Short mmCIF file of C-alpha atoms and ligand atoms in Angstrom, two decimals:
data_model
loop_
_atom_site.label_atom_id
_atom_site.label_comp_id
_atom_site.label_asym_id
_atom_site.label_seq_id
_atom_site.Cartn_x
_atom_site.Cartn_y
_atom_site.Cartn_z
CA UNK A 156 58.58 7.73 56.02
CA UNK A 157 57.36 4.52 57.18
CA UNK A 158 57.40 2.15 54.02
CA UNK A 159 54.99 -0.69 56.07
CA UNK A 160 52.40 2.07 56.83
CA UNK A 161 52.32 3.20 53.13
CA UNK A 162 52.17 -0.23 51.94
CA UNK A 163 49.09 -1.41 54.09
CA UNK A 164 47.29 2.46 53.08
CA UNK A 165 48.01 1.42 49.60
CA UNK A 166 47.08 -1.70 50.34
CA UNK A 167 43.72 -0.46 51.51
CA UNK A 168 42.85 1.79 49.47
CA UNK A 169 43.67 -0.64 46.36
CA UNK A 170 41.11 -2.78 47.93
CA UNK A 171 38.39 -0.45 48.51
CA UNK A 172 38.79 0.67 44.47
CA UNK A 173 35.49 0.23 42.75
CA UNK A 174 36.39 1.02 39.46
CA UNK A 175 39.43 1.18 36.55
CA UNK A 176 38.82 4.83 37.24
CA UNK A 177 39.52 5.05 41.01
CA UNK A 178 42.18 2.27 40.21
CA UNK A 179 43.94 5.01 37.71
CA UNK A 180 43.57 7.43 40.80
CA UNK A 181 45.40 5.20 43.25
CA UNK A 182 48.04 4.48 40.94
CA UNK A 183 49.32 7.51 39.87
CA UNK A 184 48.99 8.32 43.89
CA UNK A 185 51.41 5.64 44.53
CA UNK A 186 53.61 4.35 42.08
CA UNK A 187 53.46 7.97 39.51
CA UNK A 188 55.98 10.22 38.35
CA UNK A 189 55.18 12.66 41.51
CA UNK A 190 53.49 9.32 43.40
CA UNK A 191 54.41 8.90 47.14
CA UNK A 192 56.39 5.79 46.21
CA UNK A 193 58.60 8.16 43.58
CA UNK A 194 59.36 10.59 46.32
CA UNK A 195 61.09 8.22 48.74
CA UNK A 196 63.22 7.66 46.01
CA UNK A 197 64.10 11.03 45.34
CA UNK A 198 64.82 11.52 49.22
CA UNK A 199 67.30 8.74 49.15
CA UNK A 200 70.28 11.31 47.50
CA UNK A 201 70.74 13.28 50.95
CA UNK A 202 71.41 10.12 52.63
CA UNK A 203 74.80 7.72 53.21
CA UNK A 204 75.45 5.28 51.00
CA UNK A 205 74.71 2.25 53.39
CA UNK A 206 71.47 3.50 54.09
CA UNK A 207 70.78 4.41 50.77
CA UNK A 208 70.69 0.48 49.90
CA UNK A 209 69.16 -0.34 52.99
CA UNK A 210 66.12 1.99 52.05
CA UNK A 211 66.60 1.50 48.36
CA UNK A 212 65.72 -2.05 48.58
CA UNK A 213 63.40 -1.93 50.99
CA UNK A 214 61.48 0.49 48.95
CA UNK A 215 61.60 -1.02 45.41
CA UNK A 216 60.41 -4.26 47.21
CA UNK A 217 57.48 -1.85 48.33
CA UNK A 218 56.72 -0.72 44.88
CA UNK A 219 56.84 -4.26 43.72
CA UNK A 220 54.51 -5.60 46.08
CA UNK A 221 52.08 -2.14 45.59
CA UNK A 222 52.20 -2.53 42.01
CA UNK A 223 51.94 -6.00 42.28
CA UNK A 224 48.09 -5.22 43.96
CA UNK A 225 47.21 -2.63 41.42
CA UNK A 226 47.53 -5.95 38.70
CA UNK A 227 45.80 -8.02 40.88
CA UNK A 228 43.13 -5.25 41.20
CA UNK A 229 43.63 -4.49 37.43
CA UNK A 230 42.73 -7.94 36.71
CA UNK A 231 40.02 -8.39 39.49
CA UNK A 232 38.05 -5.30 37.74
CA UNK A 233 38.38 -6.27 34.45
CA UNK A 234 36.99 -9.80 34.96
CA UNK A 235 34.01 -8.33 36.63
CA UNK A 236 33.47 -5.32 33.61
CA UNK A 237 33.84 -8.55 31.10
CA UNK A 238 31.33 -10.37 32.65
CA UNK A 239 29.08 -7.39 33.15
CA UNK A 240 29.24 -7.35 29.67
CA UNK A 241 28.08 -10.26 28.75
CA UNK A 242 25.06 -10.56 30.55
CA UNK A 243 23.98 -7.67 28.88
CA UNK A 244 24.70 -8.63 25.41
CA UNK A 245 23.55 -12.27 26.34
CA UNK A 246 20.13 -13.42 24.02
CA UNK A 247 17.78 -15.52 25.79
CA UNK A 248 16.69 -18.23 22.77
CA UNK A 249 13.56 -19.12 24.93
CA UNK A 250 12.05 -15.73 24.60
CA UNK A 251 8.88 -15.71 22.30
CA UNK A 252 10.18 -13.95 18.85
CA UNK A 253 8.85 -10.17 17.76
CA UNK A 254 6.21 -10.84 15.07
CA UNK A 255 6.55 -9.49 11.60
CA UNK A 256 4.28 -7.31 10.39
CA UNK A 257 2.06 -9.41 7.44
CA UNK A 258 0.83 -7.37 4.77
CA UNK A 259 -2.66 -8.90 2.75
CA UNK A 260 -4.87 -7.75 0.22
CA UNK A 261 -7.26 -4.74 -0.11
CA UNK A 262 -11.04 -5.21 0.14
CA UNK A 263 -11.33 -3.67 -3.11
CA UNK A 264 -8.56 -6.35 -4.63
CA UNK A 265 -10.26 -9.38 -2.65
CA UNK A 266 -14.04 -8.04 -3.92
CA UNK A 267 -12.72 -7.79 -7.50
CA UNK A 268 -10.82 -11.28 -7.77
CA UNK A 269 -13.96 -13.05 -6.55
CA UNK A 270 -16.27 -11.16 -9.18
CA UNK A 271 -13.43 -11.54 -11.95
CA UNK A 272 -13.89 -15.43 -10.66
CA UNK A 273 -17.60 -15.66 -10.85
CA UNK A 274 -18.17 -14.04 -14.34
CA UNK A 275 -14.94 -16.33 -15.96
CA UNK A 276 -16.85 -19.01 -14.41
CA UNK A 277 -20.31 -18.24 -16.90
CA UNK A 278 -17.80 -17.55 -20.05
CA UNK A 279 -16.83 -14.08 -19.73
CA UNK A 280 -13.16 -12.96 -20.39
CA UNK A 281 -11.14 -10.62 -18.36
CA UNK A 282 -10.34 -7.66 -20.64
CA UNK A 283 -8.17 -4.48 -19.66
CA UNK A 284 -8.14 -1.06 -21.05
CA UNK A 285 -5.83 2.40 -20.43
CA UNK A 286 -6.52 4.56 -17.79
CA UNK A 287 -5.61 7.61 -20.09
CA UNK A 288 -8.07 7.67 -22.88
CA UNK A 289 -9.03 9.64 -25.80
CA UNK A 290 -12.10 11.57 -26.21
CA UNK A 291 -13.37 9.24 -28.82
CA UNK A 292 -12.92 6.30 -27.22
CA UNK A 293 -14.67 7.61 -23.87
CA UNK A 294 -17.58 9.80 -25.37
CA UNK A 295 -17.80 9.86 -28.86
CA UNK A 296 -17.99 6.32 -29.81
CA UNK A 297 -19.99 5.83 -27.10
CA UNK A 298 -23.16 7.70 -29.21
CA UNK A 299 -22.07 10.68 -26.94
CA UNK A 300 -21.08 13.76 -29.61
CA UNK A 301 -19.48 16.87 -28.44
CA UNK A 302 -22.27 19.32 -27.18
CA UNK A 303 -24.19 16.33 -26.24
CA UNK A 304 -26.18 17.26 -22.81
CA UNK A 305 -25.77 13.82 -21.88
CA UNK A 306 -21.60 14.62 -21.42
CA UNK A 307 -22.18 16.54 -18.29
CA UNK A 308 -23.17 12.90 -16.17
CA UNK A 309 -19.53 12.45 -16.67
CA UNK A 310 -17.25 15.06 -15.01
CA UNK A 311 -14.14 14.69 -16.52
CA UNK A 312 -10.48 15.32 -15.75
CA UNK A 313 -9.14 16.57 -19.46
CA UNK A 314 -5.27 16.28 -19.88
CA UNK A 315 -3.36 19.30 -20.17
CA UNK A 316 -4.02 20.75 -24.14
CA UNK A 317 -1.34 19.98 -25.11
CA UNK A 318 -1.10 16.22 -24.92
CA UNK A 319 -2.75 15.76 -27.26
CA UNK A 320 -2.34 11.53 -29.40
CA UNK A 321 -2.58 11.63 -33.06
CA UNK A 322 -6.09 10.59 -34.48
CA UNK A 323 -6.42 6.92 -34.37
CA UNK A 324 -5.47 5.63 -37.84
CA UNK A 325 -8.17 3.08 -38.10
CA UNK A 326 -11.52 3.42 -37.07
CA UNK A 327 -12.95 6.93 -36.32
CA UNK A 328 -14.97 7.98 -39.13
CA UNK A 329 -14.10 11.31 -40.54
CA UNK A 330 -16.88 13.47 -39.19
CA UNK A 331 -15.92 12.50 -35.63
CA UNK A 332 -12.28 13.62 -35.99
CA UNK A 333 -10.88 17.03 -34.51
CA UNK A 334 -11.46 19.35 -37.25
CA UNK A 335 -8.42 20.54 -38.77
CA UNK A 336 -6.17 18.78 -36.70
CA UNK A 337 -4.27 15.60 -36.49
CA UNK A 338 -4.89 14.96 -32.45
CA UNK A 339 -7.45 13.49 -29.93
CA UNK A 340 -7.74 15.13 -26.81
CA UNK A 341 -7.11 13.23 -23.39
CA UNK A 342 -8.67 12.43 -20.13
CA UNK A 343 -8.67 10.23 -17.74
CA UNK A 344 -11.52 7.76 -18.79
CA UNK A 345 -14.88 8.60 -16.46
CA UNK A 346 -15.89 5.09 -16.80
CA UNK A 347 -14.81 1.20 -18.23
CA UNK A 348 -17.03 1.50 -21.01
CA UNK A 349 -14.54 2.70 -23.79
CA UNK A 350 -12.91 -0.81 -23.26
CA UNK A 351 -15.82 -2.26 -25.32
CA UNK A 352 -15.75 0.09 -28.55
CA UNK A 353 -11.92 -1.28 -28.47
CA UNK A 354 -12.65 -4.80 -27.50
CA UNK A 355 -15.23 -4.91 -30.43
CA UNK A 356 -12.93 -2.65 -32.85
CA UNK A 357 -10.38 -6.02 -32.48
CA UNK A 358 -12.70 -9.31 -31.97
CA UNK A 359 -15.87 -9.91 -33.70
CA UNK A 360 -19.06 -11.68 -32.29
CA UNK A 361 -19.72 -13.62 -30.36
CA UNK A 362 -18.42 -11.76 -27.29
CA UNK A 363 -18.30 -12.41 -24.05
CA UNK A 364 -16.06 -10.13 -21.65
CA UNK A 365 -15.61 -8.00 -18.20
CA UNK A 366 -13.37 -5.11 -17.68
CA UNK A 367 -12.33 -4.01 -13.97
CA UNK A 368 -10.65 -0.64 -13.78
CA UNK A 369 -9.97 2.45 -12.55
CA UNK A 370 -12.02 5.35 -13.48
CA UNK A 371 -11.90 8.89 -12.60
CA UNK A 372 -14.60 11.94 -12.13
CA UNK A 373 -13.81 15.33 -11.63
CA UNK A 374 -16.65 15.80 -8.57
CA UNK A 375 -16.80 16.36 -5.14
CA UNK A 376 -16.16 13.52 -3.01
CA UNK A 377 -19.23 11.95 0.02
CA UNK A 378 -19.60 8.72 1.55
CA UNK A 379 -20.86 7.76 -2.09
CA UNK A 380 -18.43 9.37 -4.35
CA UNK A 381 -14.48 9.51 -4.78
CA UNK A 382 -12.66 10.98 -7.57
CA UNK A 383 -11.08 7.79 -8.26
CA UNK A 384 -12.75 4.14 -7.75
CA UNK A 385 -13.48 0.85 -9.76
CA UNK A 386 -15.85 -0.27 -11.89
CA UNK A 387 -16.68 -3.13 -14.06
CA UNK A 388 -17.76 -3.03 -17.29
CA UNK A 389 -19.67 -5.98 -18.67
CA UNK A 390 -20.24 -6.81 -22.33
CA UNK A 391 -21.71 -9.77 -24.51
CA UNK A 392 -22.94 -9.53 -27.80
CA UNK A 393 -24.57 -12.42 -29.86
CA UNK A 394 -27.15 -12.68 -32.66
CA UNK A 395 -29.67 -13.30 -30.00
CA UNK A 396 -29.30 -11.15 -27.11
CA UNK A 397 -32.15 -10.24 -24.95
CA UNK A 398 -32.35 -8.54 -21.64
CA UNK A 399 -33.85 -11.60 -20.82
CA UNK A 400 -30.11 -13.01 -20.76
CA UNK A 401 -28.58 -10.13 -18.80
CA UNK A 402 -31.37 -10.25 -15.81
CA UNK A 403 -30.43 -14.31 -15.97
CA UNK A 404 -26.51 -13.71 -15.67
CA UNK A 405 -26.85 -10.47 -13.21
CA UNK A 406 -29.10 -12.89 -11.05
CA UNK A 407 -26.92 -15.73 -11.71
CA UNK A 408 -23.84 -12.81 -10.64
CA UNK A 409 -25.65 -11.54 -7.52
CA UNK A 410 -26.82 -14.72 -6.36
CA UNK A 411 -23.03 -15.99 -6.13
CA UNK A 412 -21.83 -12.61 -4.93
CA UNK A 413 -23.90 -12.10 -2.08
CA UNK A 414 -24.47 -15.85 -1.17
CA UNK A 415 -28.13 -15.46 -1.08
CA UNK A 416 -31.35 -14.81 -3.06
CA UNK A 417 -31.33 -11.32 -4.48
CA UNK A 418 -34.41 -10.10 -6.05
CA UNK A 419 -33.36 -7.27 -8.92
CA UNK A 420 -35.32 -4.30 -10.40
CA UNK A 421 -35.09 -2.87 -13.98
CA UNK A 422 -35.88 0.79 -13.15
CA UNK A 423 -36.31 2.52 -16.30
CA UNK A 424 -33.28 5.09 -17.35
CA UNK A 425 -30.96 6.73 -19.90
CA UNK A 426 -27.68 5.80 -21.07
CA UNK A 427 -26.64 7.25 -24.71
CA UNK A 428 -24.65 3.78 -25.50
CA UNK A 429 -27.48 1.89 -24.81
CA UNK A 430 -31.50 1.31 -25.72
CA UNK A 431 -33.37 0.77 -24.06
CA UNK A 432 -31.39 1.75 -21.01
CA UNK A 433 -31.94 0.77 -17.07
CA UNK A 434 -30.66 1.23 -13.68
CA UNK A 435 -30.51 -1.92 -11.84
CA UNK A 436 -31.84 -1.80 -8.13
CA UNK A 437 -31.29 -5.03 -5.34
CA UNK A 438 -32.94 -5.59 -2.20
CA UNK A 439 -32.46 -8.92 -0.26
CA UNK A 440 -34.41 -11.86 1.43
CA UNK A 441 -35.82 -9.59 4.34
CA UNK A 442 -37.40 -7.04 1.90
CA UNK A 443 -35.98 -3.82 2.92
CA UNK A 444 -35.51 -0.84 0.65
CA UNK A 445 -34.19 -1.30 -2.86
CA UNK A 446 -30.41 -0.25 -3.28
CA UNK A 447 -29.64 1.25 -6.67
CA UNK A 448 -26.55 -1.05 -8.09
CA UNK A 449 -25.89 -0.67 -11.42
CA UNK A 450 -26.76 0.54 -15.14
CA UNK A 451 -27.57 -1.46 -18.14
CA UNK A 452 -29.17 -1.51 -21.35
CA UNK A 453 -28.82 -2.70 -24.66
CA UNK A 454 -26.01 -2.04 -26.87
CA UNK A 455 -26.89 0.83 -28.67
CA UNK A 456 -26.90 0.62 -33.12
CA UNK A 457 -24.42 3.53 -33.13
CA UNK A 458 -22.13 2.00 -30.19
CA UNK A 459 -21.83 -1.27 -32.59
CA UNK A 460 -21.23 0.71 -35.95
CA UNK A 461 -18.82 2.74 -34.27
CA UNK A 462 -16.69 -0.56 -33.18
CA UNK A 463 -17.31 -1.56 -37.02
CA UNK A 464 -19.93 -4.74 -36.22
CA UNK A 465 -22.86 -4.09 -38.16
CA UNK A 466 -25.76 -3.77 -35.58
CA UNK A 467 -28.37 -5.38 -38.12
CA UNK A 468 -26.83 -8.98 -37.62
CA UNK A 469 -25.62 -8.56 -33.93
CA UNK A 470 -27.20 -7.55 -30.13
CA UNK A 471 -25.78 -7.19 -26.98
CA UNK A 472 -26.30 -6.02 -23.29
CA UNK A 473 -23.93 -4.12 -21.94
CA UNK A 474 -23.90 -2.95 -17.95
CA UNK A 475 -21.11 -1.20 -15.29
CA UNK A 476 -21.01 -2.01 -11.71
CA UNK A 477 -19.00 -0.02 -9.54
CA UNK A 478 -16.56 -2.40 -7.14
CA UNK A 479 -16.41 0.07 -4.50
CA UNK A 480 -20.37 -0.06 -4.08
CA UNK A 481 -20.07 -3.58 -4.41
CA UNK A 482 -17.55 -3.93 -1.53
CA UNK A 483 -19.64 -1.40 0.51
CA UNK A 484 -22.57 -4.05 0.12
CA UNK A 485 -20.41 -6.44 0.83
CA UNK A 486 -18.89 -5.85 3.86
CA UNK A 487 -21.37 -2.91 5.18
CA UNK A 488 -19.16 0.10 4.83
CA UNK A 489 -20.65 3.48 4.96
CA UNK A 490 -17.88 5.11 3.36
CA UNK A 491 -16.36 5.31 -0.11
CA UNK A 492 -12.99 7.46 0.87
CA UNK A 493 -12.06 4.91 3.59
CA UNK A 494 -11.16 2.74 0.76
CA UNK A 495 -8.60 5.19 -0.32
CA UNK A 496 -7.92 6.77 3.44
CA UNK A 497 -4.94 4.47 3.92
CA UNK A 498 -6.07 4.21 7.37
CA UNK A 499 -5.03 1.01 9.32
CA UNK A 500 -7.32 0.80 11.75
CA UNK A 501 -9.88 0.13 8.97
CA UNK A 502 -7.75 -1.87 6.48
CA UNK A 503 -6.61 -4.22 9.15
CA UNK A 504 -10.00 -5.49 9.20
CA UNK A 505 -9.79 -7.08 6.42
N1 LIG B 835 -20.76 3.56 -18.19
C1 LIG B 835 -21.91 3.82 -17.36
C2 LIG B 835 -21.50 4.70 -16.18
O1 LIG B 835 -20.37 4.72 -15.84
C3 LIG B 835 -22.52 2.54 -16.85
C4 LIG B 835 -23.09 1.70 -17.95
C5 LIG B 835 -22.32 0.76 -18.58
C6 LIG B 835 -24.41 1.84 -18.31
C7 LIG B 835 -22.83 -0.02 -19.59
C8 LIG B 835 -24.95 1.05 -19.30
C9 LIG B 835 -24.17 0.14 -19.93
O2 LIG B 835 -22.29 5.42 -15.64
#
């Protein structure tokens, strides 16, 4: 075996090594327990003891040197995986940053704080009602009995039987309560209106208040109609009411809203919680087609005796504007649902 010849192979080969892998390879070759280097040294028993030395040394100074390499190599790769490493993991400061994703308000919310803004800027106070309502409170106070025709404008969602609120202590007179029974039924109110039988039930004249909400019909939904969408109810009572004053606040109203001249309409109409009642229709500057807006009237006698103000000394006008229509104006939208479609691509515009 000729130790200079394995040395420069080893030698070689050590070199050529491109990875700890190949490295591994080349050392257990060499230098392990079965490695070339290992042999020699199991070949030296045979032999005399003079040459035993001779080769002894001259092979363990072998192994030295080849293990020797393998460090060096050992070393060599490492360096190179290390700084492999950290270019990849290195951050380049200079690069622009990922933007974070801003959320903002909904058409619907911006619409309603700027009408909630215009009508606490001519006196009116924001008022809020529940969602869940009684029967009373959403119909019957409203001059709208059970069995009235006039119920079926309102398609309502009823709550299960069952949950069912115990009869208001206070104000319903006894012929409106549930015959035999202690409870109201409940729905989801079908419009804002109930908030003024208990605005009135808890502050007396003069009144001046708006109520945004949510309000719920049980109907089919089209580009005009959702199941669920926002009105605002509008109410001021005084001993001198006219509709006089409501066409000069809805004027005052639109004219703020819409940023220009908008000539109104009273379009006769029916309302049971109101008399005379009207449907308001809008067209602008250029004269196109009336749009129908909103519903009005004059506080109905039985509306006011129902809230326990005594109609004799007190009038009001009374109207509910629906925010989504509003909006639709607004900002020309076609469509009701894509208020509710979650749908980026259209909220994003906003
Ligand atoms: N509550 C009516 C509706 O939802 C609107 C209305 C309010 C009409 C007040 C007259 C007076 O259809």
């Amino acid at each position: 075996m000729d130790l200079n010849e394995l040395k420069t192979r080893a030698q070689k080969e050590i070199r050529k090594a491109k990875n700890l892998k190949e490295l591994d390879k080349i050392f257990k070759k060499y230098l392990g327990k079965k490695g070339e280097i290992s042999r020699i040294f199991s070949s030296l028993k045979g032999l005399s003891e003079k040459e035993k030395k001779k080769l002894g040394k001259e092979a363990n100074l072998v192994k030295r040197e080849v293990e020797e390499m393998i460090k060096e190599k050992l070393k060599e790769l490492q360096g190179k995986l290390r700084k492999q490493k950290i270019e990849k993991e290195k951050i380049d400061v200079t690069r622009p940053g990922k933007k974070l994703g801003v959320g903002h308000l909904h058409p619907l919310t911006l619409v309603q704080r700027e009408v909630l803004e215009i009508f606490q800027s001519l006196g009116f106070s924001v008022v809020l009602g529940p969602e869940v309502e009684t029967e009373w409170y959403n119909f019957d106070a409203l001059n709208i009995p059970k069995d009235h025709p006039a119920r079926d404008f309102w398609d309502t969602f009823w709550l299960l039987r069952n949950q069912k609120i115990p009869n208001h202590k206070s104000q319903i007179p006894n012929k409106f309560k549930i015959q035999n029974s202690k409870f109201q039924k409940l729905l989801l109110r079908t419009h804002t209106s109930p908030v003024q039988i208990r605005y009135m039930e808890k502050h007396s004249p003069p009144l001046r208040i708006v109520v945004p909400g949510k309000c719920f019909r049980h109907e089919a939904t089209d580009a005009s109609h959702e199941i669920q969408f926002y009105q605002l109810e509008c109410l001021m009572v005084d001993e001198n009411v006219s509709v006089a004053n409501f066409k000069a606040i809805i004027e005052e109203f639109l004219k703020r809203f819409f940023k220009t001249k908008i000539e109104i309409r009273l379009r006769p109409s029916y309302f049971p919680f109101t008399e005379p009642s009207f449907e308001i229709d809008i067209r602008g500057e250029k004269k196109g087609n009336w749009t129908e807006l909103l519903g009005a009237g004059m506080v109905h006698p039985n509306v006011f005796k129902a809230a326990g103000i005594n109609p004799k000394n007190w009038q009001g006008f009374a109207f509910g504007v629906g925010l989504d229509r509003l909006a639709m104006l607004r900002y020309k939208i076609n469509d009701i649902r894509l208020f509710y479609s979650g749908d980026l691509r259209f909220l994003k515009q906003f």
